[in-house]
């Protein structure tokens, strides 16, 4: 009975299969395809990713019915081979979509964009099929990415005025923290008074890399 969840999944896809078949055989221009080749190409290279994740959901149920862990590869042989074929299929569709985009007269940037999206999606599936957790592939790149911010943090502690405030916060956050926040609020008010509300936009844009690095630090430590 391991194939039962997959049979149910295919049955639920029957309306979409019928619609796609009728759409393909109907004469005339194809709305959404011939008038938007770039969008159609991105959708084409994304189909194996959708199929892969749909199969993973069905495999979770099928593996559980077989008494196996749901997070592992599909136990049923045809489903496992279908899952393994999604990465090569993505590469084939990427080549076909890139050639089609080139024939429609789109620029080199569009061709490169479609190729890059296809390669990234194929790489994601290769990583997913390796069985290793995502953290295994992110730890080393994250460490290399966080090396410059950490060095910048050490340099910031060496600044006479700002570094002293940061050390006070680290030593006694309950006492120094409110006063530092009050001083920052006064400095922000002064910047808005001098340069207008555009200063808030600039500070918000500058805070994006800092927040990104903070998230990576929390995830990799």
mmCIF file of C-alpha atoms in Angstrom:
data_model
loop_
_atom_site.group_PDB
_atom_site.id
_atom_site.type_symbol
_atom_site.label_atom_id
_atom_site.label_comp_id
_atom_site.label_asym_id
_atom_site.label_seq_id
_atom_site.Cartn_x
_atom_site.Cartn_y
_atom_site.Cartn_z
ATOM 1 C CA UNK A 1 0.000 0.000 0.000
ATOM 2 C CA UNK A 2 3.008 2.303 -0.198
ATOM 3 C CA UNK A 3 1.862 3.633 -3.566
ATOM 4 C CA UNK A 4 -1.608 4.663 -2.310
ATOM 5 C CA UNK A 5 -0.667 8.258 -1.266
ATOM 6 C CA UNK A 6 1.017 8.809 -4.637
ATOM 7 C CA UNK A 7 -2.068 7.503 -6.480
ATOM 8 C CA UNK A 8 -4.241 9.915 -4.511
ATOM 9 C CA UNK A 9 -1.858 12.773 -5.362
ATOM 10 C CA UNK A 10 -1.997 11.977 -9.080
ATOM 11 C CA UNK A 11 -5.797 11.765 -8.908
ATOM 12 C CA UNK A 12 -5.979 15.228 -7.334
ATOM 13 C CA UNK A 13 -3.817 16.554 -10.189
ATOM 14 C CA UNK A 14 -6.190 15.197 -12.839
ATOM 15 C CA UNK A 15 -8.026 18.530 -13.421
ATOM 16 C CA UNK A 16 -4.714 20.333 -13.937
ATOM 17 C CA UNK A 17 -3.499 17.629 -16.343
ATOM 18 C CA UNK A 18 -6.708 17.906 -18.383
ATOM 19 C CA UNK A 19 -6.468 21.701 -18.418
ATOM 20 C CA UNK A 20 -2.809 21.604 -19.528
ATOM 21 C CA UNK A 21 -3.617 19.124 -22.300
ATOM 22 C CA UNK A 22 -6.502 21.204 -23.630
ATOM 23 C CA UNK A 23 -4.381 24.343 -23.391
ATOM 24 C CA UNK A 24 -1.633 22.679 -25.446
ATOM 25 C CA UNK A 25 -3.884 21.366 -28.254
ATOM 26 C CA UNK A 26 -6.055 24.466 -28.620
ATOM 27 C CA UNK A 27 -5.024 26.515 -31.697
ATOM 28 C CA UNK A 28 -4.032 30.142 -31.615
ATOM 29 C CA UNK A 29 -1.599 32.151 -29.499
ATOM 30 C CA UNK A 30 -1.030 30.973 -25.948
ATOM 31 C CA UNK A 31 -1.900 33.732 -23.501
ATOM 32 C CA UNK A 32 0.702 33.957 -20.767
ATOM 33 C CA UNK A 33 3.304 32.082 -22.841
ATOM 34 C CA UNK A 34 3.858 33.670 -26.240
ATOM 35 C CA UNK A 35 3.259 37.186 -24.891
ATOM 36 C CA UNK A 36 5.401 36.699 -21.772
ATOM 37 C CA UNK A 37 8.269 34.344 -22.630
ATOM 38 C CA UNK A 38 10.437 35.347 -19.675
ATOM 39 C CA UNK A 39 7.681 34.670 -17.140
ATOM 40 C CA UNK A 40 6.802 31.394 -18.858
ATOM 41 C CA UNK A 41 10.464 30.320 -18.825
ATOM 42 C CA UNK A 42 10.810 30.973 -15.103
ATOM 43 C CA UNK A 43 7.625 29.005 -14.505
ATOM 44 C CA UNK A 44 8.964 26.151 -16.639
ATOM 45 C CA UNK A 45 12.203 25.781 -14.690
ATOM 46 C CA UNK A 46 10.243 25.978 -11.430
ATOM 47 C CA UNK A 47 7.956 23.039 -12.199
ATOM 48 C CA UNK A 48 10.439 20.348 -11.033
ATOM 49 C CA UNK A 49 10.791 22.162 -7.709
ATOM 50 C CA UNK A 50 7.016 22.121 -7.245
ATOM 51 C CA UNK A 51 6.899 18.441 -8.170
ATOM 52 C CA UNK A 52 9.756 17.646 -5.779
ATOM 53 C CA UNK A 53 8.095 19.288 -2.783
ATOM 54 C CA UNK A 54 4.711 17.791 -3.629
ATOM 55 C CA UNK A 55 6.317 14.360 -3.802
ATOM 56 C CA UNK A 56 8.090 14.983 -0.483
ATOM 57 C CA UNK A 57 4.740 15.624 1.191
ATOM 58 C CA UNK A 58 3.263 12.434 -0.247
ATOM 59 C CA UNK A 59 6.411 10.497 0.663
ATOM 60 C CA UNK A 60 6.057 11.554 4.293
ATOM 61 C CA UNK A 61 2.660 9.844 4.442
ATOM 62 C CA UNK A 62 3.772 6.814 2.417
ATOM 63 C CA UNK A 63 6.921 6.267 4.494
ATOM 64 C CA UNK A 64 4.900 6.523 7.699
ATOM 65 C CA UNK A 65 2.498 3.888 6.379
ATOM 66 C CA UNK A 66 5.509 1.649 5.712
ATOM 67 C CA UNK A 67 6.814 2.148 9.252
ATOM 68 C CA UNK A 68 9.721 4.339 8.178
ATOM 69 C CA UNK A 69 10.705 7.869 9.057
ATOM 70 C CA UNK A 70 8.734 10.420 7.054
ATOM 71 C CA UNK A 71 11.700 12.752 6.573
ATOM 72 C CA UNK A 72 13.784 10.210 4.633
ATOM 73 C CA UNK A 73 13.746 9.590 0.891
ATOM 74 C CA UNK A 74 10.674 7.826 -0.521
ATOM 75 C CA UNK A 75 10.700 4.121 0.300
ATOM 76 C CA UNK A 76 8.716 3.214 -2.812
ATOM 77 C CA UNK A 77 11.190 2.740 -5.670
ATOM 78 C CA UNK A 78 9.380 4.601 -8.501
ATOM 79 C CA UNK A 79 8.780 7.610 -6.257
ATOM 80 C CA UNK A 80 12.411 7.653 -5.155
ATOM 81 C CA UNK A 81 13.661 7.536 -8.756
ATOM 82 C CA UNK A 82 11.194 10.250 -9.745
ATOM 83 C CA UNK A 83 12.508 12.439 -6.926
ATOM 84 C CA UNK A 84 16.125 11.862 -7.975
ATOM 85 C CA UNK A 85 15.282 12.830 -11.573
ATOM 86 C CA UNK A 86 14.079 16.329 -10.643
ATOM 87 C CA UNK A 87 17.550 17.895 -10.504
ATOM 88 C CA UNK A 88 18.620 16.636 -13.982
ATOM 89 C CA UNK A 89 15.187 17.558 -15.337
ATOM 90 C CA UNK A 90 15.679 21.092 -14.050
ATOM 91 C CA UNK A 91 18.952 21.372 -15.966
ATOM 92 C CA UNK A 92 17.305 20.095 -19.165
ATOM 93 C CA UNK A 93 14.415 22.538 -18.817
ATOM 94 C CA UNK A 94 16.849 25.360 -18.035
ATOM 95 C CA UNK A 95 18.748 24.725 -21.270
ATOM 96 C CA UNK A 96 15.504 24.528 -23.263
ATOM 97 C CA UNK A 97 14.105 27.692 -21.657
ATOM 98 C CA UNK A 98 17.348 29.604 -22.237
ATOM 99 C CA UNK A 99 17.386 28.632 -25.908
ATOM 100 C CA UNK A 100 13.735 29.644 -26.261
ATOM 101 C CA UNK A 101 14.375 33.005 -24.607
ATOM 102 C CA UNK A 102 17.295 33.562 -26.960
ATOM 103 C CA UNK A 103 15.150 32.774 -30.009
ATOM 104 C CA UNK A 104 12.430 35.206 -28.917
ATOM 105 C CA UNK A 105 14.917 38.062 -29.080
ATOM 106 C CA UNK A 106 15.261 38.726 -25.360
ATOM 107 C CA UNK A 107 18.507 40.220 -24.141
ATOM 108 C CA UNK A 108 21.477 38.422 -22.692
ATOM 109 C CA UNK A 109 20.440 39.502 -19.186
ATOM 110 C CA UNK A 110 17.149 37.593 -19.494
ATOM 111 C CA UNK A 111 18.934 34.463 -20.724
ATOM 112 C CA UNK A 112 21.463 34.690 -17.901
ATOM 113 C CA UNK A 113 18.689 35.245 -15.355
ATOM 114 C CA UNK A 114 16.762 32.155 -16.438
ATOM 115 C CA UNK A 115 19.954 30.075 -16.444
ATOM 116 C CA UNK A 116 20.917 31.307 -12.980
ATOM 117 C CA UNK A 117 17.483 30.531 -11.543
ATOM 118 C CA UNK A 118 17.582 27.034 -13.030
ATOM 119 C CA UNK A 119 21.061 26.313 -11.677
ATOM 120 C CA UNK A 120 20.112 27.520 -8.202
ATOM 121 C CA UNK A 121 16.983 25.354 -8.149
ATOM 122 C CA UNK A 122 18.931 22.318 -9.339
ATOM 123 C CA UNK A 123 21.544 22.944 -6.659
ATOM 124 C CA UNK A 124 18.870 23.200 -3.966
ATOM 125 C CA UNK A 125 17.505 19.815 -4.946
ATOM 126 C CA UNK A 126 20.967 18.249 -4.965
ATOM 127 C CA UNK A 127 21.518 19.570 -1.433
ATOM 128 C CA UNK A 128 18.084 18.317 -0.332
ATOM 129 C CA UNK A 129 18.763 14.836 -1.717
ATOM 130 C CA UNK A 130 22.147 14.615 0.007
ATOM 131 C CA UNK A 131 20.420 13.955 3.328
ATOM 132 C CA UNK A 132 22.497 16.508 5.203
ATOM 133 C CA UNK A 133 20.783 19.318 7.122
ATOM 134 C CA UNK A 134 20.781 22.810 5.678
ATOM 135 C CA UNK A 135 22.918 24.038 8.588
ATOM 136 C CA UNK A 136 25.766 21.846 7.313
ATOM 137 C CA UNK A 137 25.878 23.853 4.087
ATOM 138 C CA UNK A 138 25.417 27.247 5.752
ATOM 139 C CA UNK A 139 27.816 27.069 8.694
ATOM 140 C CA UNK A 140 31.080 27.534 6.786
ATOM 141 C CA UNK A 141 29.830 30.259 4.369
ATOM 142 C CA UNK A 142 28.172 32.052 7.277
ATOM 143 C CA UNK A 143 31.417 31.963 9.269
ATOM 144 C CA UNK A 144 33.320 33.490 6.343
ATOM 145 C CA UNK A 145 30.616 36.108 5.861
ATOM 146 C CA UNK A 146 30.583 37.053 9.540
ATOM 147 C CA UNK A 147 34.357 37.395 9.867
ATOM 148 C CA UNK A 148 34.470 41.046 8.631
ATOM 149 C CA UNK A 149 31.540 42.193 10.857
ATOM 150 C CA UNK A 150 33.182 40.609 13.889
ATOM 151 C CA UNK A 151 36.428 42.406 13.123
ATOM 152 C CA UNK A 152 34.450 45.621 12.686
ATOM 153 C CA UNK A 153 32.849 45.023 16.086
ATOM 154 C CA UNK A 154 36.279 44.739 17.705
ATOM 155 C CA UNK A 155 37.342 47.963 16.008
ATOM 156 C CA UNK A 156 34.161 49.637 17.239
ATOM 157 C CA UNK A 157 35.074 48.731 20.806
ATOM 158 C CA UNK A 158 38.388 50.513 20.274
ATOM 159 C CA UNK A 159 36.659 53.834 19.510
ATOM 160 C CA UNK A 160 37.131 55.965 22.676
ATOM 161 C CA UNK A 161 33.563 57.242 23.278
ATOM 162 C CA UNK A 162 31.381 54.601 21.601
ATOM 163 C CA UNK A 163 33.516 51.680 22.759
ATOM 164 C CA UNK A 164 33.262 52.819 26.371
ATOM 165 C CA UNK A 165 29.455 52.951 26.141
ATOM 166 C CA UNK A 166 29.323 49.452 24.679
ATOM 167 C CA UNK A 167 31.539 48.109 27.447
ATOM 168 C CA UNK A 168 29.298 49.700 30.048
ATOM 169 C CA UNK A 169 26.268 48.020 28.497
ATOM 170 C CA UNK A 170 28.045 44.659 28.496
ATOM 171 C CA UNK A 171 29.095 45.112 32.133
ATOM 172 C CA UNK A 172 25.738 46.301 33.521
ATOM 173 C CA UNK A 173 22.965 46.417 30.886
ATOM 174 C CA UNK A 174 20.221 47.253 33.412
ATOM 175 C CA UNK A 175 21.989 50.448 34.493
ATOM 176 C CA UNK A 176 23.727 51.597 31.318
ATOM 177 C CA UNK A 177 21.209 50.365 28.748
ATOM 178 C CA UNK A 178 18.408 52.902 29.398
ATOM 179 C CA UNK A 179 20.825 55.842 29.392
ATOM 180 C CA UNK A 180 22.462 54.716 26.155
ATOM 181 C CA UNK A 181 19.038 54.324 24.517
ATOM 182 C CA UNK A 182 18.095 57.801 25.754
ATOM 183 C CA UNK A 183 21.276 59.251 24.251
ATOM 184 C CA UNK A 184 20.601 57.462 20.958
ATOM 185 C CA UNK A 185 17.068 58.873 20.891
ATOM 186 C CA UNK A 186 18.445 62.382 21.425
ATOM 187 C CA UNK A 187 21.021 61.867 18.658
ATOM 188 C CA UNK A 188 18.311 60.615 16.308
ATOM 189 C CA UNK A 189 16.140 63.630 17.102
ATOM 190 C CA UNK A 190 19.080 65.903 16.342
ATOM 191 C CA UNK A 191 19.697 64.191 12.993
ATOM 192 C CA UNK A 192 16.042 64.567 12.000
ATOM 193 C CA UNK A 193 16.104 68.220 13.042
ATOM 194 C CA UNK A 194 19.230 68.890 10.969
ATOM 195 C CA UNK A 195 18.595 66.732 7.873
ATOM 196 C CA UNK A 196 14.852 66.005 7.909
ATOM 197 C CA UNK A 197 13.054 62.664 7.946
ATOM 198 C CA UNK A 198 15.332 61.397 5.169
ATOM 199 C CA UNK A 199 17.837 60.626 7.930
ATOM 200 C CA UNK A 200 15.457 57.946 9.238
ATOM 201 C CA UNK A 201 15.332 56.310 5.803
ATOM 202 C CA UNK A 202 19.128 56.271 5.537
ATOM 203 C CA UNK A 203 19.492 54.749 9.005
ATOM 204 C CA UNK A 204 16.870 52.116 8.196
ATOM 205 C CA UNK A 205 18.704 51.126 5.006
ATOM 206 C CA UNK A 206 22.021 50.964 6.848
ATOM 207 C CA UNK A 207 20.514 48.749 9.547
ATOM 208 C CA UNK A 208 19.562 45.999 7.056
ATOM 209 C CA UNK A 209 23.103 44.491 6.809
ATOM 210 C CA UNK A 210 23.473 44.716 10.592
ATOM 211 C CA UNK A 211 20.213 42.827 11.173
ATOM 212 C CA UNK A 212 21.198 40.243 8.543
ATOM 213 C CA UNK A 213 24.548 39.645 10.257
ATOM 214 C CA UNK A 214 22.836 39.413 13.656
ATOM 215 C CA UNK A 215 20.491 36.722 12.343
ATOM 216 C CA UNK A 216 23.442 34.749 10.955
ATOM 217 C CA UNK A 217 25.274 35.052 14.271
ATOM 218 C CA UNK A 218 22.304 33.689 16.194
ATOM 219 C CA UNK A 219 21.926 30.818 13.698
ATOM 220 C CA UNK A 220 25.561 29.767 13.521
ATOM 221 C CA UNK A 221 26.691 30.116 17.132
#
